[in-house]
XYZ file of C-alpha atoms in Angstrom:
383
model
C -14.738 -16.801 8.678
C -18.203 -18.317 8.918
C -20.075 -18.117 4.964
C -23.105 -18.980 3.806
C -20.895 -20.962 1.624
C -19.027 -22.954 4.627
C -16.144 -21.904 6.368
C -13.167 -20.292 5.507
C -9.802 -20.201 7.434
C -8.035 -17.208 6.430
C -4.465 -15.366 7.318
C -2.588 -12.153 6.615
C 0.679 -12.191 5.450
C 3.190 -13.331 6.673
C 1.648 -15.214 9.086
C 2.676 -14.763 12.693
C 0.132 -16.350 15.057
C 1.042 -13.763 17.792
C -1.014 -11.269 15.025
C -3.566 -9.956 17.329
C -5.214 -8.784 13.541
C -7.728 -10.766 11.512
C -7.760 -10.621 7.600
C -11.565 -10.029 7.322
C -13.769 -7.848 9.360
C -17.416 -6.663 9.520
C -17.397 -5.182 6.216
C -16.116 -8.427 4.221
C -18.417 -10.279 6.341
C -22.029 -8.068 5.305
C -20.812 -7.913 1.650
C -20.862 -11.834 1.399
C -23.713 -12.122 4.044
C -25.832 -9.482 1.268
C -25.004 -11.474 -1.577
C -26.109 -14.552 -0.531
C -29.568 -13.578 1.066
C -30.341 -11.379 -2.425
C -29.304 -14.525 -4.659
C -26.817 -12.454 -6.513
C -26.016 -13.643 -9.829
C -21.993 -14.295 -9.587
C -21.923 -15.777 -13.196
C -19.677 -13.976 -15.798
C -16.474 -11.621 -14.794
C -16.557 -10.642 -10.749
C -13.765 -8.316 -10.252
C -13.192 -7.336 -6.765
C -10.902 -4.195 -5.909
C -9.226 -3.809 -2.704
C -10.090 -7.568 -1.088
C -7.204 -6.760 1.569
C -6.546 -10.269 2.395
C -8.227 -12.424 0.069
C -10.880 -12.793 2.451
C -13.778 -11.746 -0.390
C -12.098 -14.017 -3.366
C -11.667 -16.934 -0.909
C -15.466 -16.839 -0.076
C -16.444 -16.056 -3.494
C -14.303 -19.188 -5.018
C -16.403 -21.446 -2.769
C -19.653 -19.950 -3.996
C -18.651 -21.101 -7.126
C -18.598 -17.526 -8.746
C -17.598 -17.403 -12.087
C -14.536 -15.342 -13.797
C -12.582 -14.189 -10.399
C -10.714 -11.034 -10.509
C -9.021 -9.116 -7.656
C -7.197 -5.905 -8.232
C -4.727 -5.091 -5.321
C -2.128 -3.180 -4.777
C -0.709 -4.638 -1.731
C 2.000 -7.605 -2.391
C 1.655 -8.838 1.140
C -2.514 -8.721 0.144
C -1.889 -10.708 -2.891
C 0.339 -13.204 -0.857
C -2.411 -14.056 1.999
C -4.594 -14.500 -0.844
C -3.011 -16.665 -2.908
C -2.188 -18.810 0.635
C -5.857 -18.272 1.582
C -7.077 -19.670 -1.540
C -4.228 -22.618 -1.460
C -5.569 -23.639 1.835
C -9.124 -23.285 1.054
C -8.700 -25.862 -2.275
C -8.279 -23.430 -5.083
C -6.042 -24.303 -8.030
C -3.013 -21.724 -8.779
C -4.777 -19.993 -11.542
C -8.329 -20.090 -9.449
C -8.552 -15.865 -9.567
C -7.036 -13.588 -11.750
C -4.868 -11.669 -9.199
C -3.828 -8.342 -10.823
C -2.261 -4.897 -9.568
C -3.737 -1.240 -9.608
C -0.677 -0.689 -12.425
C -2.386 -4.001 -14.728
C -4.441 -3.171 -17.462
C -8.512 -4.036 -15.771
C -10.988 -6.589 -17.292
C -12.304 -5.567 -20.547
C -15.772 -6.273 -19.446
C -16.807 -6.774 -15.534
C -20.677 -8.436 -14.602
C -20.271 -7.628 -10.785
C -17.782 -5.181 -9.045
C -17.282 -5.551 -5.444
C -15.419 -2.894 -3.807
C -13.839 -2.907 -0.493
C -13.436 0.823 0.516
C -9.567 1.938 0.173
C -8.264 3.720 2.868
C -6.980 6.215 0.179
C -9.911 8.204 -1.476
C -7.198 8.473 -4.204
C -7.024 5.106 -4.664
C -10.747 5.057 -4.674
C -10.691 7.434 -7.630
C -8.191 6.191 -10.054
C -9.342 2.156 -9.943
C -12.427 3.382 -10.604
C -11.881 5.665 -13.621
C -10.131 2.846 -14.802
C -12.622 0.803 -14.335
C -15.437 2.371 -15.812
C -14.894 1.381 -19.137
C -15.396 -2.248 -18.188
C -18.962 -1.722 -16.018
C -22.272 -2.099 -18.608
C -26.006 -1.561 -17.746
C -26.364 -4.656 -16.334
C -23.332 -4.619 -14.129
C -23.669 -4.991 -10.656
C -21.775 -2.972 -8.177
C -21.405 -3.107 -4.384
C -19.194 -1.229 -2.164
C -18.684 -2.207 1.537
C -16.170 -0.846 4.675
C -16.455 0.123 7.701
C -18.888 3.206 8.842
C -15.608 5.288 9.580
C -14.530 4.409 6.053
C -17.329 5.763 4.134
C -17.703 9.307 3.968
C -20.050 12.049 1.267
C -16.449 12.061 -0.585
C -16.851 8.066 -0.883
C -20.171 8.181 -2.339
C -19.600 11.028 -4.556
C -16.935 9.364 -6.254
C -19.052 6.622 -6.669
C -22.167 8.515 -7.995
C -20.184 10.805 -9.826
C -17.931 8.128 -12.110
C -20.302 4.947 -12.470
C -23.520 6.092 -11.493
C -26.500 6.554 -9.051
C -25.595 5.810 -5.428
C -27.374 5.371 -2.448
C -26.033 3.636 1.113
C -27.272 0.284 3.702
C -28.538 0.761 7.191
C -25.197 0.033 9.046
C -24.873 -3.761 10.847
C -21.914 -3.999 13.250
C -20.490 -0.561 12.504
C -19.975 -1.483 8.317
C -22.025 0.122 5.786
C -23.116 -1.124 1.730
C -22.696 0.830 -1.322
C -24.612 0.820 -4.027
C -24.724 2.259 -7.503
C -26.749 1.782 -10.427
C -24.067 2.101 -13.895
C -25.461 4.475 -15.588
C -23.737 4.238 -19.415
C -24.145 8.303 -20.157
C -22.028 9.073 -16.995
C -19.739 11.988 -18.060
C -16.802 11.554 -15.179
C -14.176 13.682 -16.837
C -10.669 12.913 -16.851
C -8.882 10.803 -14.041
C -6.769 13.336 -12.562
C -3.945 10.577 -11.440
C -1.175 10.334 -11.024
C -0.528 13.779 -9.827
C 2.446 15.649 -10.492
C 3.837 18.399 -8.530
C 7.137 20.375 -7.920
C 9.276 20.244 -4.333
C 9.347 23.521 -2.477
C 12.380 25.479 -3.216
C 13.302 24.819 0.494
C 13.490 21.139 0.202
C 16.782 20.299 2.517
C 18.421 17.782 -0.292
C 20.852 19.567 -2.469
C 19.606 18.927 -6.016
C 15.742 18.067 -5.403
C 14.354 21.326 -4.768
C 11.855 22.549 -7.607
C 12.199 19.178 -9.054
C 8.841 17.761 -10.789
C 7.797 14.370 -8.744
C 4.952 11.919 -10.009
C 2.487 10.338 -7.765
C 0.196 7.375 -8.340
C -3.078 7.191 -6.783
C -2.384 5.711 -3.220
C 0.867 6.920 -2.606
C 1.191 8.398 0.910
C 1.049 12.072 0.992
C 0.608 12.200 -2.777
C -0.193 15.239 -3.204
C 3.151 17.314 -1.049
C 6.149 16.644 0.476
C 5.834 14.361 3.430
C 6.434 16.334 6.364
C 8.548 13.209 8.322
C 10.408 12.714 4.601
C 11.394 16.294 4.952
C 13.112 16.184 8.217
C 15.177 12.943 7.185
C 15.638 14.729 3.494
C 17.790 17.427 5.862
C 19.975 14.905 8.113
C 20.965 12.009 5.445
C 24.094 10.050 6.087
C 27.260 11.480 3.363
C 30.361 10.655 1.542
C 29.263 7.589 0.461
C 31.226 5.601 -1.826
C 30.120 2.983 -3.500
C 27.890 1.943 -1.032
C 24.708 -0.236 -1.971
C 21.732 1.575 -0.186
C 18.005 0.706 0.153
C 14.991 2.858 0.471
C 13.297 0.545 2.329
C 8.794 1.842 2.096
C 10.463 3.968 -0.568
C 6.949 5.703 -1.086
C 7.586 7.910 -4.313
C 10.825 7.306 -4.111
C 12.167 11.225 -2.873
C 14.619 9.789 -0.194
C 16.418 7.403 -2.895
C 16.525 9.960 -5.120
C 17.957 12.689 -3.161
C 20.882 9.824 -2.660
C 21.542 9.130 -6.084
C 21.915 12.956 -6.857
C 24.059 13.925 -3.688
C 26.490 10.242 -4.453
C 26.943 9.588 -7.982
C 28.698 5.815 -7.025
C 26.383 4.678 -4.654
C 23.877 1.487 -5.958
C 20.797 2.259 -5.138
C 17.320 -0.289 -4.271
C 13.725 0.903 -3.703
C 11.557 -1.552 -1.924
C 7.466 -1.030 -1.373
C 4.721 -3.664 -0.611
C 2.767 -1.134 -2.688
C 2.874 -1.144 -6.464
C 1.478 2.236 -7.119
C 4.741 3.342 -5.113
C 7.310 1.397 -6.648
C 5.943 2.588 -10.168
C 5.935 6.120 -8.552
C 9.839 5.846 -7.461
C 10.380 4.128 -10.845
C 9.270 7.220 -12.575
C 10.561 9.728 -10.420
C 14.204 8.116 -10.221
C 14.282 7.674 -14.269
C 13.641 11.398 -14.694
C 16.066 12.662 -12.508
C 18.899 10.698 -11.670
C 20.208 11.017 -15.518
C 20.592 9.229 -18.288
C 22.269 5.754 -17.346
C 22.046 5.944 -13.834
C 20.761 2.439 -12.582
C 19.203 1.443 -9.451
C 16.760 -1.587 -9.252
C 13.104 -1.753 -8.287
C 10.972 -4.063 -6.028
C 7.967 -4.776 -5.133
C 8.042 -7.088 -2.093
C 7.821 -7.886 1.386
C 9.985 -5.366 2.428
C 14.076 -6.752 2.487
C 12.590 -10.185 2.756
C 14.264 -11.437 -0.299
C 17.386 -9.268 0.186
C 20.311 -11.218 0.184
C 21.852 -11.408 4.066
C 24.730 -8.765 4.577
C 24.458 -7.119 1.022
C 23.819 -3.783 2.099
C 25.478 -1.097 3.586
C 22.888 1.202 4.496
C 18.657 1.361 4.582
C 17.137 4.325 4.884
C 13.101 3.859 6.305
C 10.562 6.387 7.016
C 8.272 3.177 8.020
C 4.083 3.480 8.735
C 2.641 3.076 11.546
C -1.029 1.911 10.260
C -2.180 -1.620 8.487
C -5.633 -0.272 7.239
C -6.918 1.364 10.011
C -5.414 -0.532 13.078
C -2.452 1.671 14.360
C 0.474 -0.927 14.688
C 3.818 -0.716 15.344
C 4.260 -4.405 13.490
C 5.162 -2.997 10.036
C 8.235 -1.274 11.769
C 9.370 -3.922 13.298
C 10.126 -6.299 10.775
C 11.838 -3.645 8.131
C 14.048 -3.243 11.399
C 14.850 -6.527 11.841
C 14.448 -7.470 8.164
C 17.221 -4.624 7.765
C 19.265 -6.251 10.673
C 19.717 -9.203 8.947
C 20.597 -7.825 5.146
C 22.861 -4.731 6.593
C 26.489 -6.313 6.335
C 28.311 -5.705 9.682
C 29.127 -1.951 10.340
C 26.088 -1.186 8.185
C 23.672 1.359 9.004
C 19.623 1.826 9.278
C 18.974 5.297 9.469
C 15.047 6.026 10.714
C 12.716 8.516 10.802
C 9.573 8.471 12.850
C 7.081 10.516 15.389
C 8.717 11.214 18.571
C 6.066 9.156 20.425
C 6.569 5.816 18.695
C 9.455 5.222 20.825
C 11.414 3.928 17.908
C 14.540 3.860 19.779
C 13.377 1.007 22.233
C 12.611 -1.202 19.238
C 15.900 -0.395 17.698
C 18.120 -1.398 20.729
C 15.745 -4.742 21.175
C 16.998 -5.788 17.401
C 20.214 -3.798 16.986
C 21.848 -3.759 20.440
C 21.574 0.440 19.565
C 20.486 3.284 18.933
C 22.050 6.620 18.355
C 19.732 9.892 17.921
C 21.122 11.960 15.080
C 18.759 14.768 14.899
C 14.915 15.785 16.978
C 12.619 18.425 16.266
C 9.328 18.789 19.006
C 7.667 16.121 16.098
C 10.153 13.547 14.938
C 13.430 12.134 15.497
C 16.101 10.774 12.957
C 17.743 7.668 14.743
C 20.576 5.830 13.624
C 21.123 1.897 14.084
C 24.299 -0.172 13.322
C 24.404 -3.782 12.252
C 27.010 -5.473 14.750
């Protein structure tokens, strides 16, 4: 990525040259572009929230900005940009990299913000943020024209301050807002709380109270894909050791510990808001001195090979806004590899994916277990 600053090379993570994807786009690219033409100051604290791939702290670091802060909560974000930063020079401790669930700066000079995809998202950082922006701060937003919407700007206007939007260049768009210290915001409404529909299809979960951090797919309801799996899990049990592999808010997980008292149970999510969402849910519910362990991660990645018996994966199919089938691929093959042999991965996707073809490429199989006209439940074993 070319900078008025000097080049940059940047990945995502993990790298896979056959990645058709970039980590920066128009957006990243006008935000930097505005900064340097205006000669804004980048002295003091710079916090940037949602820099998806480091490509904004990367560029900043070689404009010789001052306190570097980027709140994320992707783990496979935070791992392109500590590589990015690695390869562009930076020492370890360069930029502050914290998470969504990390206590914010106490005090921020400039706040970048690259648009979330969830307007959630958008909301709680920047509630929790507030506190931190003074008169002087200066804030810019940036994304993509499909990105921004009234509901983008509102929030803006509505929690820091005065907002107003750039002419577009190359289909991105700037935000910005003008802190204004007597904004009234009210009270962050995250995380969100809510109770399953009576006809939830998982004995014990229905009219159970679930938490949901800001971000969380379908925070605000019961995923209609989750549901359908929720209705066809694998029983009887055992002892087995069992991953919810994109774990989300944790429902699927938790419907197994409840229904199989002796099986071990592991949530997984590259997302932090989700694994403190599961974390919640599962301590709630699954009674007093139930264990199960917690990770945020790439995925099974760091799962020992053969050490589980059976992963259960309701995977996405978008990276931002590119529609991708990538993510699925590697939980399936990253659950290949750390299913022992005779284990199970037991999906759930949208008919049209064609799941089934990627399954028998990395399992050999691929046995449908239950279809409605919108998704299928497919079973893989681990030979």
């Amino acid at each position: 990525m070319t900078t008025s600053w000097g080049d940059v090379t940047l990945t995502r993570h993990p790298e896979d040259p056959r990645d058709p994807l970039r980590a920066w786009d128009a957006a990243d690219e006008y935000l930097l572009n505005h900064l340097a033409e205006t000669g804004t100051g980048l002295s003091g604290t710079v916090a940037v929230l949602g820099d998806r791939w480091g490509a904004l702290v990367t560029a900043l670091h070689a404009a010789g900005a001052g306190e570097l802060v980027q709140i994320s909560d992707s783990y496979l974000g935070r791992e392109a940009t500590r590589a990015n930063l690695a390869r562009a020079g930076a020492a370890p401790d360069a930029v502050r990299l914290l998470t969504t669930q990390d206590p914010p700066p106490e005090r921020i000079d400039v706040l970048l913000v690259r648009v979330p995809k969830s307007l959630a998202l958008l909301e709680d950082q920047l509630h929790r943020l507030a506190p931190a922006v003074h008169a002087e701060t200066v804030i810019v937003g940036t994304g993509m024209v499909k990105e921004i919407h009234t509901s983008t700007l509102t929030l803006f206007e509505r929690i820091l301050g005065p907002t107003r939007t750039s002419l577009a260049v190359k289909k991105a768009r700037l935000i910005h807002t003008t802190p204004d210290p007597a904004a009234a915001p009210g009270p962050n409404p995250w995380p969100y709380r809510y109770a399953l529909p009576a006809d939830t299809p998982a004995p014990g979960l229905a009219g159970r109270t679930v938490v949901n951090q800001a971000g969380v797919f379908c925070a605000d309801r019961l995923d209609i894909g989750t549901r359908f799996l929720l209705g066809h899990l694998p029983h009887g049990l055992g002892h087995a050791r069992v991953a919810d592999l994109g774990c989300g808010n944790g429902v699927v997980g938790l419907a197994v510990a409840l229904a199989e008292p002796d099986a071990e149970l592991l949530f997984t999510d590259e997302s932090y808001q989700a694994v403190a969402s599961a974390e919640e849910n599962f301590r709630t519910h699954a009674g007093e001195g139930r264990k199960a362990e917690f990770a945020v991660g790439d995925g099974l990645a760091d799962v020992p090979a053969g050490s589980l018996d059976l992963v259960l994966n309701n995977p996405p199919f978008h990276s931002h806004q590119a529609t991708t089938d990538r993510t699925a691929r590697r939980m399936f093959a990253d659950a290949r590899r750390a299913l022992r042999p005779g284990g199970e991965l037991w999906v759930v996707g949208n008919r049209h994916l064609g799941y089934h073809v990627t399954l028998r490429r990395i399992f050999g199989n691929s046995e449908l277990v239950a279809s409605d006209p919108k998704f299928v439940v497919l079973r893989a074993v681990s030979r």
